[in-house]
Short mmCIF file of C-alpha atoms in Angstrom, two decimals:
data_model
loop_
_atom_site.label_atom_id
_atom_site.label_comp_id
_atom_site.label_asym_id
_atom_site.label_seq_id
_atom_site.Cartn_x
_atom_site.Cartn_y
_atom_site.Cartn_z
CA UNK A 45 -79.75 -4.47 -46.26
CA UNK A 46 -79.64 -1.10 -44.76
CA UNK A 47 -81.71 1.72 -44.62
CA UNK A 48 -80.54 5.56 -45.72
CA UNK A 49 -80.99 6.49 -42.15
CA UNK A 50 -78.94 3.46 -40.94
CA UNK A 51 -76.28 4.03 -42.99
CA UNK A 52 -76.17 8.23 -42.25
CA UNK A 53 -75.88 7.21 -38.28
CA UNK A 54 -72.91 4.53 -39.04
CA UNK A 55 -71.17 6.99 -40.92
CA UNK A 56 -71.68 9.56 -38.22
CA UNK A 57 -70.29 7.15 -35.69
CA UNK A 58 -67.16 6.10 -37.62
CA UNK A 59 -65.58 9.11 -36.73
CA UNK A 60 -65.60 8.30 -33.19
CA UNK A 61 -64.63 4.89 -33.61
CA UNK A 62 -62.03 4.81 -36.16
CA UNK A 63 -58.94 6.71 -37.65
CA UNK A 64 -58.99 9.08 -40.04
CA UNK A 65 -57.19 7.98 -43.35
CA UNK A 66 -56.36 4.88 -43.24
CA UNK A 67 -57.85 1.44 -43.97
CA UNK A 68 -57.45 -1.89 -44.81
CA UNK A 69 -57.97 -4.36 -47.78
CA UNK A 70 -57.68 -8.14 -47.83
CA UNK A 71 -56.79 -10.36 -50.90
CA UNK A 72 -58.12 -13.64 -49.76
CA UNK A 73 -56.86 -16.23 -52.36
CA UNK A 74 -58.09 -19.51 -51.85
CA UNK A 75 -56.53 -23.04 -53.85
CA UNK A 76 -58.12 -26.47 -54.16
CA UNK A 77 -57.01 -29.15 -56.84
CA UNK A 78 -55.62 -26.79 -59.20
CA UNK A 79 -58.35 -23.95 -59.19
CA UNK A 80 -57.41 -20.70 -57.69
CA UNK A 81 -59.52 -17.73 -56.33
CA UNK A 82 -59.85 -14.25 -54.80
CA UNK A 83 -62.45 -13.52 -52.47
CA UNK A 84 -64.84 -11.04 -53.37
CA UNK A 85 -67.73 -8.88 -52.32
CA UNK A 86 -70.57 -7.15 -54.52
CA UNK A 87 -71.98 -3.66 -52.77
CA UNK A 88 -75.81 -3.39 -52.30
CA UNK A 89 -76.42 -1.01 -55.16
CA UNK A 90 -72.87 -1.51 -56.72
CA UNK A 91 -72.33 -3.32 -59.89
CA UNK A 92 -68.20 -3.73 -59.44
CA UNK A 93 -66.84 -6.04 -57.07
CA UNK A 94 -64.77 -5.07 -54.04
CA UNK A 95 -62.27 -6.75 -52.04
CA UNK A 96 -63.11 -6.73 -48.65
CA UNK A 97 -62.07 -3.60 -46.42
CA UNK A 98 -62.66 -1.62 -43.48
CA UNK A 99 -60.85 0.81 -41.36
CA UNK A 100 -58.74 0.83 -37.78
CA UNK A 101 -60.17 1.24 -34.12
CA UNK A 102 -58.52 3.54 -32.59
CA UNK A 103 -56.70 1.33 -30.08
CA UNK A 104 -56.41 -1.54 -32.13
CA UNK A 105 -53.30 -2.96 -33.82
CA UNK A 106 -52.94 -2.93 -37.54
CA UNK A 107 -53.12 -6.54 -37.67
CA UNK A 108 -56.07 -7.19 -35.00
CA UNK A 109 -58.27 -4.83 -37.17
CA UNK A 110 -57.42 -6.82 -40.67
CA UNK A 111 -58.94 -9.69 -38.82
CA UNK A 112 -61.53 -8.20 -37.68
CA UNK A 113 -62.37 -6.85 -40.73
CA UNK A 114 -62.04 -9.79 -42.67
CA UNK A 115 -64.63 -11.23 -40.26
CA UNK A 116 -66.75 -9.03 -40.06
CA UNK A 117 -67.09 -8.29 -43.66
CA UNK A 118 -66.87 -12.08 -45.07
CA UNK A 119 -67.28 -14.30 -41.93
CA UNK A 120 -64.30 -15.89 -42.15
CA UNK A 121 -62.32 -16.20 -39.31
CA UNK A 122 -58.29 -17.32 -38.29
CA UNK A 123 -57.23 -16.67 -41.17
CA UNK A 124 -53.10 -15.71 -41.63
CA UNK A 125 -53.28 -12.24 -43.35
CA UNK A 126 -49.94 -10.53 -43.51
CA UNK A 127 -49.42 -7.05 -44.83
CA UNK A 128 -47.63 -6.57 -48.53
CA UNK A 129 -48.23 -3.22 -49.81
CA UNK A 130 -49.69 0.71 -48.96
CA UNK A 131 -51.99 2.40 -51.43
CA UNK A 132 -51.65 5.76 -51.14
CA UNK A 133 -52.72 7.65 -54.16
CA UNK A 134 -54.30 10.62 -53.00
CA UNK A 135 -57.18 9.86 -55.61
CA UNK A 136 -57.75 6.19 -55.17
CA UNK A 137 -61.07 6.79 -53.00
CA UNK A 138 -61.96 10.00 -55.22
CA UNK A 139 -64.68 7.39 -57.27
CA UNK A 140 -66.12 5.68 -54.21
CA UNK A 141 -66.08 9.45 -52.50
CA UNK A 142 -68.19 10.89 -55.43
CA UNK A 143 -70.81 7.76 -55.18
CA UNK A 144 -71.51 8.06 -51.74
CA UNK A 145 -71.41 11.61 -51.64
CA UNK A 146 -74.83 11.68 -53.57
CA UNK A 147 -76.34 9.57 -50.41
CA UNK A 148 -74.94 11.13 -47.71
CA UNK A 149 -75.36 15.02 -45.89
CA UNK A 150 -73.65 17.75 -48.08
CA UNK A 151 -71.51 18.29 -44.83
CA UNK A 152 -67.99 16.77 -44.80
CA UNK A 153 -68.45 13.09 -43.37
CA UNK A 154 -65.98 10.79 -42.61
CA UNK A 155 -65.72 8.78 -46.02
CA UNK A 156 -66.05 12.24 -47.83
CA UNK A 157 -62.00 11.79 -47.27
CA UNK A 158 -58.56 10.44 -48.66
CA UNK A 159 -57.72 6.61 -47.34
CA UNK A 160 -54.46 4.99 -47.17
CA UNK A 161 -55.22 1.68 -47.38
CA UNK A 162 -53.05 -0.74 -46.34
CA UNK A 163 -53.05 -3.85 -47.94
CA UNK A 164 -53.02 -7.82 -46.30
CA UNK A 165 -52.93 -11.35 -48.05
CA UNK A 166 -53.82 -15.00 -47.14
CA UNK A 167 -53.38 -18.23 -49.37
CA UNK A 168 -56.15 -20.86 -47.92
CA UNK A 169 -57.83 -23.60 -49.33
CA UNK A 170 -61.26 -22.43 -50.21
CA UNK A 171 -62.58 -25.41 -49.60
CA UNK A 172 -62.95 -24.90 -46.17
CA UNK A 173 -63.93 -21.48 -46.15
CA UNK A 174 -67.14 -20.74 -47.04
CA UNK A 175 -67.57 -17.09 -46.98
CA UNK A 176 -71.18 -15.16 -46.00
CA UNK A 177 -72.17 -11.30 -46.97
CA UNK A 178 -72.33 -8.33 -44.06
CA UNK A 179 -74.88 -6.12 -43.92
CA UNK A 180 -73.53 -3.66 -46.90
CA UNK A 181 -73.05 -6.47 -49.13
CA UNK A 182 -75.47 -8.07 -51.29
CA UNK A 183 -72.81 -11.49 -52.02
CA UNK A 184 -69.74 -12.57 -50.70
CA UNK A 185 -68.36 -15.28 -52.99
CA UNK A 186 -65.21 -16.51 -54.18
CA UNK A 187 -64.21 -15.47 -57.52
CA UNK A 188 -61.66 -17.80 -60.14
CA UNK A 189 -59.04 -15.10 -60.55
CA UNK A 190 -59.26 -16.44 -64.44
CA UNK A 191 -62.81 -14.85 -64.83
CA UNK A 192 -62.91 -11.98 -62.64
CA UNK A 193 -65.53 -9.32 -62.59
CA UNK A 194 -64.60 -5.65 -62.87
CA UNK A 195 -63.34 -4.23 -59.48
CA UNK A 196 -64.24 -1.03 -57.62
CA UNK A 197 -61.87 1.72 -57.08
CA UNK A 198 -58.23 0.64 -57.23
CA UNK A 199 -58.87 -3.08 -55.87
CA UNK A 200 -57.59 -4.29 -59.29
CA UNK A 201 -54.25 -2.62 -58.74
CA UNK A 202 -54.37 -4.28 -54.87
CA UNK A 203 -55.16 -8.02 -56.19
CA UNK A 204 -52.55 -7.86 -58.56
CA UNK A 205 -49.97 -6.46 -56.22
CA UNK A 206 -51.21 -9.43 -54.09
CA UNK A 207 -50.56 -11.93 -56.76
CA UNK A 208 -47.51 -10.33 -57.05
CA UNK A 209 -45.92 -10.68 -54.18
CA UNK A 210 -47.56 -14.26 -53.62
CA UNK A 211 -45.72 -15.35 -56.49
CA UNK A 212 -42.78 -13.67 -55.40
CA UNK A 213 -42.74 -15.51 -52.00
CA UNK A 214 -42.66 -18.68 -53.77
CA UNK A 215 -39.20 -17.98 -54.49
CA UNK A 216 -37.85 -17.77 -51.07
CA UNK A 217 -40.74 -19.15 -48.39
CA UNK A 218 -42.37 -22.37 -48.34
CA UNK A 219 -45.67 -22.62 -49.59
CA UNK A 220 -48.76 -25.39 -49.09
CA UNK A 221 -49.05 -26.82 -45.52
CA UNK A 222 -52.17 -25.77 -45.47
CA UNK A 223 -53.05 -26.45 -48.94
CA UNK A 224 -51.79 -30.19 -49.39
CA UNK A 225 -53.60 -33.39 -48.10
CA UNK A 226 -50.97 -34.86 -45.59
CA UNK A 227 -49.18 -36.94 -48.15
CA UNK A 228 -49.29 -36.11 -51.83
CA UNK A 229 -47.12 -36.54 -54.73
CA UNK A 230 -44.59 -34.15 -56.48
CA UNK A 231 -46.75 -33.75 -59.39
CA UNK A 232 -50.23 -32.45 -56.92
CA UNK A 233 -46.94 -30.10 -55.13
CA UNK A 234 -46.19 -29.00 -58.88
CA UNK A 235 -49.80 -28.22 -59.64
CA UNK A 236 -49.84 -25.95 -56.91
CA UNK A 237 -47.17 -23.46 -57.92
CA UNK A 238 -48.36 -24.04 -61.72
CA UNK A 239 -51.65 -22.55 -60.56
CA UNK A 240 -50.15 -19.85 -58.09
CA UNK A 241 -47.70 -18.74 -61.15
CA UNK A 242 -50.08 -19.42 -63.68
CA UNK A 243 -48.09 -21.17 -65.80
CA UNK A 244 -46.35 -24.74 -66.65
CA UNK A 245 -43.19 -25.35 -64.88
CA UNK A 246 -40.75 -28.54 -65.65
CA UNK A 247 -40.86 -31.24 -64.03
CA UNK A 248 -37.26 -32.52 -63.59
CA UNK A 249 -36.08 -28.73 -62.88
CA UNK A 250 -39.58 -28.81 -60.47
CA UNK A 251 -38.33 -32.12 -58.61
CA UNK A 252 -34.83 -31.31 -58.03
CA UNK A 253 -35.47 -27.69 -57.15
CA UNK A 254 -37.94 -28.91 -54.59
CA UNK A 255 -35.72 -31.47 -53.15
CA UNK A 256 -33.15 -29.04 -52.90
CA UNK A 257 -35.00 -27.42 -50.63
CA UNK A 258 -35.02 -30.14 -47.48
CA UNK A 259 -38.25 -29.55 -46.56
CA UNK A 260 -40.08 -32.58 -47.47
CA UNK A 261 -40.04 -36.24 -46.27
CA UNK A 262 -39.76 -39.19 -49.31
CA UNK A 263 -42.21 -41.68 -47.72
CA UNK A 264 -41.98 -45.58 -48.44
CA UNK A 265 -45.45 -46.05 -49.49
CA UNK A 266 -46.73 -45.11 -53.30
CA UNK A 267 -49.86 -43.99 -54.75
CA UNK A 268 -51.48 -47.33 -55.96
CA UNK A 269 -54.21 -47.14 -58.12
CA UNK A 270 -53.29 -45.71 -61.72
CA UNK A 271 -52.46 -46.80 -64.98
CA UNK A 272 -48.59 -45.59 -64.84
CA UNK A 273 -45.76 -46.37 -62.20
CA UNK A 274 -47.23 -45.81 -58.77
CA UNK A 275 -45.62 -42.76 -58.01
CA UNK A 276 -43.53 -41.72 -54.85
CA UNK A 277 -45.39 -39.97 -51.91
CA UNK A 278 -44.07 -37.01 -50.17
CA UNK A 279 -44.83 -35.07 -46.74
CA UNK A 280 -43.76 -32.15 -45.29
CA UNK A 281 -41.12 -32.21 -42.95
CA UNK A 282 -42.76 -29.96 -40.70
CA UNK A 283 -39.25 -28.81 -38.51
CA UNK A 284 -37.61 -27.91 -41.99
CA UNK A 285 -41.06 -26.58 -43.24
CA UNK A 286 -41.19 -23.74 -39.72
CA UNK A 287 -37.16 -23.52 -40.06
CA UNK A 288 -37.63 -22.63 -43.79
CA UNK A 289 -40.68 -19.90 -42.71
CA UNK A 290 -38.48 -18.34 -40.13
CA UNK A 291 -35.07 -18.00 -42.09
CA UNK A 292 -35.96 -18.43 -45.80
CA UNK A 293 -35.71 -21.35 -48.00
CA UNK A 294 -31.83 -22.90 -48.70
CA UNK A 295 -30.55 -22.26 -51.46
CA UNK A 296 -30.33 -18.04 -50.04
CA UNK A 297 -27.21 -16.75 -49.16
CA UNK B 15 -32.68 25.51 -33.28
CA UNK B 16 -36.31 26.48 -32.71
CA UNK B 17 -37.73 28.24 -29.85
CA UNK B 18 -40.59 26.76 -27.91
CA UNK B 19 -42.62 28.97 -29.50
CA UNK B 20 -41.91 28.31 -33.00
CA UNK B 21 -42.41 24.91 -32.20
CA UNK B 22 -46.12 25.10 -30.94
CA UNK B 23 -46.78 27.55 -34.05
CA UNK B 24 -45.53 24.80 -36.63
CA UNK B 25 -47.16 22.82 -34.68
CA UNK B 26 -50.38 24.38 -34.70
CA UNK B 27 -50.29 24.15 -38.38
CA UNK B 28 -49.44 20.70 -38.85
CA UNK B 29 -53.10 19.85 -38.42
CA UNK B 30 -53.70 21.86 -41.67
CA UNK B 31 -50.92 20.68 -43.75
CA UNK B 32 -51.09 16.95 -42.80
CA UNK B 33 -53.24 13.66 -42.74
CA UNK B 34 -53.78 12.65 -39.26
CA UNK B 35 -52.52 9.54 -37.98
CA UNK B 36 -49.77 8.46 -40.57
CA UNK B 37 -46.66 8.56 -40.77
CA UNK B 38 -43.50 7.89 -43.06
CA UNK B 39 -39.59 6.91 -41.49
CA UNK B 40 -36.90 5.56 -43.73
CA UNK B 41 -34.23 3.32 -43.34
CA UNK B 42 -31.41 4.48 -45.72
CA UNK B 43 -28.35 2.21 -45.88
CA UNK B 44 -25.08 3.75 -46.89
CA UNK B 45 -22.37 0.86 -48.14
CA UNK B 46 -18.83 1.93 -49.44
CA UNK B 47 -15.47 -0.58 -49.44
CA UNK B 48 -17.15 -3.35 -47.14
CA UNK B 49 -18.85 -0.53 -44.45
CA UNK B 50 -22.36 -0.54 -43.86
CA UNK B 51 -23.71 2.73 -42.51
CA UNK B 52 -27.24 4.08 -41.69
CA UNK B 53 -28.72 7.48 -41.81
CA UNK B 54 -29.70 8.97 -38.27
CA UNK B 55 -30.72 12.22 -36.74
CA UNK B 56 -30.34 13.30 -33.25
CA UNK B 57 -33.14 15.70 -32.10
CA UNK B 58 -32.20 18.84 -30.08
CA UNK B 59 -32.68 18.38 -26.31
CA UNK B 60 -32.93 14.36 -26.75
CA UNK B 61 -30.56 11.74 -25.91
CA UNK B 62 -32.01 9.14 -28.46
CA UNK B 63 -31.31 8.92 -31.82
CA UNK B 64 -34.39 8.79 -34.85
CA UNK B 65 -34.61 7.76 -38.38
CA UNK B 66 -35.89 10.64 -40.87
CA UNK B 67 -39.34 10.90 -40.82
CA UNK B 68 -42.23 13.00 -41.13
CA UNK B 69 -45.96 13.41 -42.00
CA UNK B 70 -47.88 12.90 -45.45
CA UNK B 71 -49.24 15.84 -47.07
CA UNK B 72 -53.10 16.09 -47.38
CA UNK B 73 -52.92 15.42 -51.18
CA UNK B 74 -49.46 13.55 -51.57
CA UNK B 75 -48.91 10.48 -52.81
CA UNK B 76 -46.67 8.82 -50.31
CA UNK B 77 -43.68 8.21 -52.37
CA UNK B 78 -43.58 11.75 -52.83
CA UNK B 79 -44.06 12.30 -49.49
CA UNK B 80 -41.50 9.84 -47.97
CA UNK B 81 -38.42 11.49 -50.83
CA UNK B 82 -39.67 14.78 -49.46
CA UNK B 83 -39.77 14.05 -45.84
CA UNK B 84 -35.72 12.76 -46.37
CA UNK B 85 -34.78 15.73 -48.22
CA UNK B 86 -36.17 17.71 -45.52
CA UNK B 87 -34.95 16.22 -42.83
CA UNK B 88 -31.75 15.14 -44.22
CA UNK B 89 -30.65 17.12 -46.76
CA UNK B 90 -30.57 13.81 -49.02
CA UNK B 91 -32.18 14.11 -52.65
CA UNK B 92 -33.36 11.61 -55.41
CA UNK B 93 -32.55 8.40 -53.22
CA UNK B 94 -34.62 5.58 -54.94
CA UNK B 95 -36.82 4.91 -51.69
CA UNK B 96 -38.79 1.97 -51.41
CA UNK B 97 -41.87 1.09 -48.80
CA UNK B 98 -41.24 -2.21 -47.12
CA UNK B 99 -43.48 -2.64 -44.43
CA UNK B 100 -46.27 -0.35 -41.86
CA UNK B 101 -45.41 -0.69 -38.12
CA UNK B 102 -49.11 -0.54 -36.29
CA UNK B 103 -49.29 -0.80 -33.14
CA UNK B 104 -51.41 1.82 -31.12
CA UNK B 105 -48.54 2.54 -28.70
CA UNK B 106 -45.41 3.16 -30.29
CA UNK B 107 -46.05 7.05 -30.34
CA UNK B 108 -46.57 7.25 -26.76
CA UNK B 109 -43.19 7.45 -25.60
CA UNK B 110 -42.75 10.53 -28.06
CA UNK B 111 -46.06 11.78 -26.84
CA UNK B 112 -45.35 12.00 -23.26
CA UNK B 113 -42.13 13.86 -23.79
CA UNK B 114 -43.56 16.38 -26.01
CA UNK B 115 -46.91 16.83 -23.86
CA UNK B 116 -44.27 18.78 -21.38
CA UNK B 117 -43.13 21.02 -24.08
CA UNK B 118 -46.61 21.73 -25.55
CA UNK B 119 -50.11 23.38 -24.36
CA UNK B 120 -52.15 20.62 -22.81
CA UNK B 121 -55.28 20.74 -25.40
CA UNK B 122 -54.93 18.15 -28.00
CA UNK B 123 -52.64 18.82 -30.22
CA UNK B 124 -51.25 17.02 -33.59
CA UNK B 125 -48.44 15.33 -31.88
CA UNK B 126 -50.81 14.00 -29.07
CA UNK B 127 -52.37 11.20 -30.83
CA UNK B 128 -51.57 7.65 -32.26
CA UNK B 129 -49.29 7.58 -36.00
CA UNK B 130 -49.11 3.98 -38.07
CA UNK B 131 -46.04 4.87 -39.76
CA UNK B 132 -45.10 3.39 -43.06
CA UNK B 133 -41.33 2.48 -43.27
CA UNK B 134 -39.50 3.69 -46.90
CA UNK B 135 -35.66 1.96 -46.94
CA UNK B 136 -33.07 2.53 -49.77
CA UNK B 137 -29.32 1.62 -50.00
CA UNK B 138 -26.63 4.14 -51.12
CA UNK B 139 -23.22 4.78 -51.40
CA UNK B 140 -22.35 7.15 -48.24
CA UNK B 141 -19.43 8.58 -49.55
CA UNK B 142 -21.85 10.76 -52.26
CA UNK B 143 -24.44 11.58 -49.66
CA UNK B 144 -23.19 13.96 -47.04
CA UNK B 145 -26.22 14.80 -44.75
CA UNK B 146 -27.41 17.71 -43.19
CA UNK B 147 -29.23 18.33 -40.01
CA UNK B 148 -32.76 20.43 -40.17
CA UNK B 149 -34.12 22.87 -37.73
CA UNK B 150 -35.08 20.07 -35.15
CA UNK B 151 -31.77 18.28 -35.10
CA UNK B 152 -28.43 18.47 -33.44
CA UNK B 153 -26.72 16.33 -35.70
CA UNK B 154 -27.26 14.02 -39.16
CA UNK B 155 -24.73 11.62 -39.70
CA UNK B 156 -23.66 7.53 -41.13
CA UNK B 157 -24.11 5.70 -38.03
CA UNK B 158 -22.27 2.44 -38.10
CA UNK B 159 -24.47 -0.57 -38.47
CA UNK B 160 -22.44 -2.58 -35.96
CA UNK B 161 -21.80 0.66 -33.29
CA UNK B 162 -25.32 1.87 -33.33
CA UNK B 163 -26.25 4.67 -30.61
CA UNK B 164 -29.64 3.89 -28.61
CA UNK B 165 -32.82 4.53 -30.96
CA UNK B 166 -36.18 5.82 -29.99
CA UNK B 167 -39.95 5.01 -30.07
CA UNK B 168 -39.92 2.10 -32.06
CA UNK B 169 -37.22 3.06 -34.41
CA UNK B 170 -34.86 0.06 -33.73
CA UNK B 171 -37.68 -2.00 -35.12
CA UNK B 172 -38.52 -0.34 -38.12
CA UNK B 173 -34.20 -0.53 -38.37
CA UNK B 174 -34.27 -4.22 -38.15
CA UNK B 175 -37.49 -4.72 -40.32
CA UNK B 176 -35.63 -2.94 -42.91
CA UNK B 177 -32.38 -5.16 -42.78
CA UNK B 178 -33.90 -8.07 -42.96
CA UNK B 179 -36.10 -6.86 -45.63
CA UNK B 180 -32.67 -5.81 -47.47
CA UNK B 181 -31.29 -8.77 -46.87
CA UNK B 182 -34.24 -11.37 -48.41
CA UNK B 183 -34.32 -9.02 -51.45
CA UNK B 184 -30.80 -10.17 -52.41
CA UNK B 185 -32.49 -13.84 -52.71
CA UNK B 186 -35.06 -12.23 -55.20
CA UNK B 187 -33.64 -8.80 -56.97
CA UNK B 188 -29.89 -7.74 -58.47
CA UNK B 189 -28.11 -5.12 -56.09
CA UNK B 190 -24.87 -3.29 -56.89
CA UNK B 191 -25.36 -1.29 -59.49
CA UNK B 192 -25.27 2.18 -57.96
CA UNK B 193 -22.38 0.67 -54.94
CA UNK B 194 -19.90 -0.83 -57.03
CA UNK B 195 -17.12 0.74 -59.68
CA UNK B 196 -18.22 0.16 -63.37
CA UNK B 197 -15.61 -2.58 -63.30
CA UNK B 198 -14.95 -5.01 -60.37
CA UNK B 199 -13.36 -8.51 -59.28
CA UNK B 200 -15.69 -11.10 -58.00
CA UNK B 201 -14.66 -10.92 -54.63
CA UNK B 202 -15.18 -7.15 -54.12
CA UNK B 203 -18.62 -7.77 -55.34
CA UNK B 204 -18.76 -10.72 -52.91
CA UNK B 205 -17.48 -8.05 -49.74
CA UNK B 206 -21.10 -6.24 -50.87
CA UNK B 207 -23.10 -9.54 -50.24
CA UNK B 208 -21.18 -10.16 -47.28
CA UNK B 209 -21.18 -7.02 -45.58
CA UNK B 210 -25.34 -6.69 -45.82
CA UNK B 211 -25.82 -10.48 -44.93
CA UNK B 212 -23.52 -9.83 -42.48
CA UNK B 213 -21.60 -12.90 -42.12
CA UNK B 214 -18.78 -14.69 -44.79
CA UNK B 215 -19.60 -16.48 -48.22
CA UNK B 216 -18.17 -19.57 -50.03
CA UNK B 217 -16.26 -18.00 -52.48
CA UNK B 218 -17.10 -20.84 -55.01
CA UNK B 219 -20.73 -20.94 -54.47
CA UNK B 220 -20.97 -17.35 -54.78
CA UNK B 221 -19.27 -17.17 -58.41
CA UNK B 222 -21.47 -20.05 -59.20
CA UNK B 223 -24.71 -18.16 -58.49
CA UNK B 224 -23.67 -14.99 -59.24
CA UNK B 225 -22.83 -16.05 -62.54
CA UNK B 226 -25.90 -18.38 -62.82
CA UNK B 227 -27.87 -15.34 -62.81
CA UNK B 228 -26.63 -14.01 -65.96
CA UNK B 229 -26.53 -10.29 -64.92
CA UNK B 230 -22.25 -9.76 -65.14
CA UNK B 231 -20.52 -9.70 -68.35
CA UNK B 232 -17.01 -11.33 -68.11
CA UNK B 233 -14.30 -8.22 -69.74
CA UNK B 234 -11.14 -9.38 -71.16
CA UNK B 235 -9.11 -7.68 -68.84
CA UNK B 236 -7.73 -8.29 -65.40
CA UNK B 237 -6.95 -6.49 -62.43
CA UNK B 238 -2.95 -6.12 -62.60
CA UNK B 239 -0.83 -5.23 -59.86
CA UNK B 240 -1.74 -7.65 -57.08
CA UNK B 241 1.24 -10.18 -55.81
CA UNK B 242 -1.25 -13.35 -56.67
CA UNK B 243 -2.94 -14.01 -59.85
CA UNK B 244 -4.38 -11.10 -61.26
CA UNK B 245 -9.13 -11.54 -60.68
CA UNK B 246 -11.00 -10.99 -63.77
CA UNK B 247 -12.87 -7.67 -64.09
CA UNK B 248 -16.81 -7.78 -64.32
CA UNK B 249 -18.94 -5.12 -65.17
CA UNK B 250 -22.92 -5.50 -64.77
CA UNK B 251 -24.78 -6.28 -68.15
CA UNK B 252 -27.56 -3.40 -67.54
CA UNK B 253 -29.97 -5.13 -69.58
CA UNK B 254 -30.17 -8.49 -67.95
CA UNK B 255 -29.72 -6.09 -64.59
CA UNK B 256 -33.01 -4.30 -65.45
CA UNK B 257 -34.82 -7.66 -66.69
CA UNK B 258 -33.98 -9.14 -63.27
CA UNK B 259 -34.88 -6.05 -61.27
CA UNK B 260 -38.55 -6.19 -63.31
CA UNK B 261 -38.91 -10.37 -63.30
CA UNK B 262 -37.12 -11.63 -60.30
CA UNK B 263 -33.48 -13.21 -60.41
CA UNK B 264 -33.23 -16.32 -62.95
CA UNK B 265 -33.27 -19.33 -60.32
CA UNK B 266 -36.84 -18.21 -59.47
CA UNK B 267 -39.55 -20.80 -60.91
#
């Protein structure tokens, strides 16, 4: 953890280093076996959670610095964020503002200001991505976004437009390379957008939807080993999967 | 058209009046009988043609800013504007830069530096939105999606971006409402799909899922006076319009 002092010369030096106004916020969400959950962070001296943030270089493209940032902040690294929504209420910082303000020279520093914060989302399994604190934060853990603890600022507002637009997606990308083991069945795909839509889907409607959408491969083998009909086994069809990423699922215009 | 000089004095005060760095351009699509249009200015002494666009306010919220910034610029009022994506990269000012830096002292000024611009698009009918050019403009006009003059900066981009963005919504969201007459045959409202995807439709599969959605209400009536069999009429059922435009099109999971 950081001293006052340390924290006074940061803030002096952010000015040099990044632009005024505008920063960026990641919503992490991470899936394994049917359990889904947002990455958080918890402030030294901060009882709300945050989602975690930073702000641009000024040479450095929009994208570059939400990976850096996520990096820096959490440790985790090559991770696909992508940009879904600006937050631009002149008042979202206006809490955070007043709480630092108490810390910090009465003189106007640089987070004694309005940020538009851009925000960017990943879907990972969180299995494999085991997050660790920076030096502002006292944990950096991954939260189940069914017991979540109260957020800072507007971050609410930013997970939920995350989950949002995640759930949105599922209507027109393809969704789970990275989440599936390399064969699975079409219930385990199911399970996967029950959890992302948090709710029960059906399973004929689920099948033949899914189907529809030529981007998986019916494989001769079954799963052996339980008490019903083995059932079929499925993998992606990885040249429909990228076609389907680049031009939308069938079943569009 | 300004004189140099009232150009250095507004922009002299543009470091008061605005946040530094950001920016706001919109896209606005103008559709009428099977035409698809775009809004475009053409600055005074450039050969390039721009989108609207402008600079947020110190206490704005964006979406204020970004109907203000159109008005303007434009002339255009109370055009449902939408943000769809921020274009980052550190040097897609610099073009702009340079040619202003001849025009302008050579201290720093607000012009001289790096914008992330957030992109606002909306789709209109043209033939109610006549445009007007402001004080830094030649001309404000419909520009032909498929005759377009040469853009500049980055603004053939942020075009694209928006097109495509325009173009996945119709997978996701209802469209029409404000482009088509109260009542309409299914192939006019087919010309609309067409004409922003760009390409032809199966007329079959298009009634199919256009009906599927639920979001038309079948009238008794016909359209008489054609030399084939007179096309039902259709009107939009505004309450299943609205539901959709909230929850997503049915045919989502």
């Amino acid at each position: 953890m950081l001293t006052k002092e340390q924290l006074e010369t940061l803030w002096a030096e952010a000015d040099e280093i990044y632009l005024n106004n505008i920063s960026i916020d990641c919503v992490v969400f991470g899936f394994h076996e049917g359990v889904m959950k947002v990455l958080m962070l918890k402030s030294n001296n901060e009882d709300a959670w945050l989602l975690p943030g930073g702000f641009v270089r000024k040479l450095e493209p929009i994208d570059v610095s939400a990976n850096r940032i996520l990096k820096e902040r959490t440790g985790l690294d090559e991770i696909f964020l992508k940009q879904f929504h600006v937050f631009g209420d002149p008042d979202r910082t206006k809490l955070h503002n007043e709480m630092y303000r108490d810390m910090l020279p009465a003189k106007k520093n640089f987070f004694d200001r309005r940020f538009i914060s851009i925000g960017y989302y990943a879907l990972v399994d969180f299995v494999n991505a085991n997050p660790t604190p920076d030096v502002f934060s006292e944990v950096c853990t991954w939260q189940d976004i069914n017991d979540l603890p109260p957020f800072q600022l507007d971050h609410e507002l930013i997970f939920k437009t995350a989950l949002d637009t995640l759930r949105l997606q599922l209507n027109y990308q393809p969704i789970g390379y990275n989440l599936m083991p390399r064969e699975f069945t079409m219930p385990e795909l199911q399970k996967l957008y029950e959890t992302i839509l948090g709710k029960k889907l059906d399973r004929r409607n689920f099948q033949r939807r899914m189907l529809g959408f030529g981007i998986l491969n019916k494989l001769e083998e079954t799963r052996k080993g339980g008490a019903h009909k083995a059932p079929y086994l499925y993998e992606f069809n990885l040249e429909h999967y990228q076609a389907a990423l680049d031009g939308g699922l069938s079943g569009g215009w």
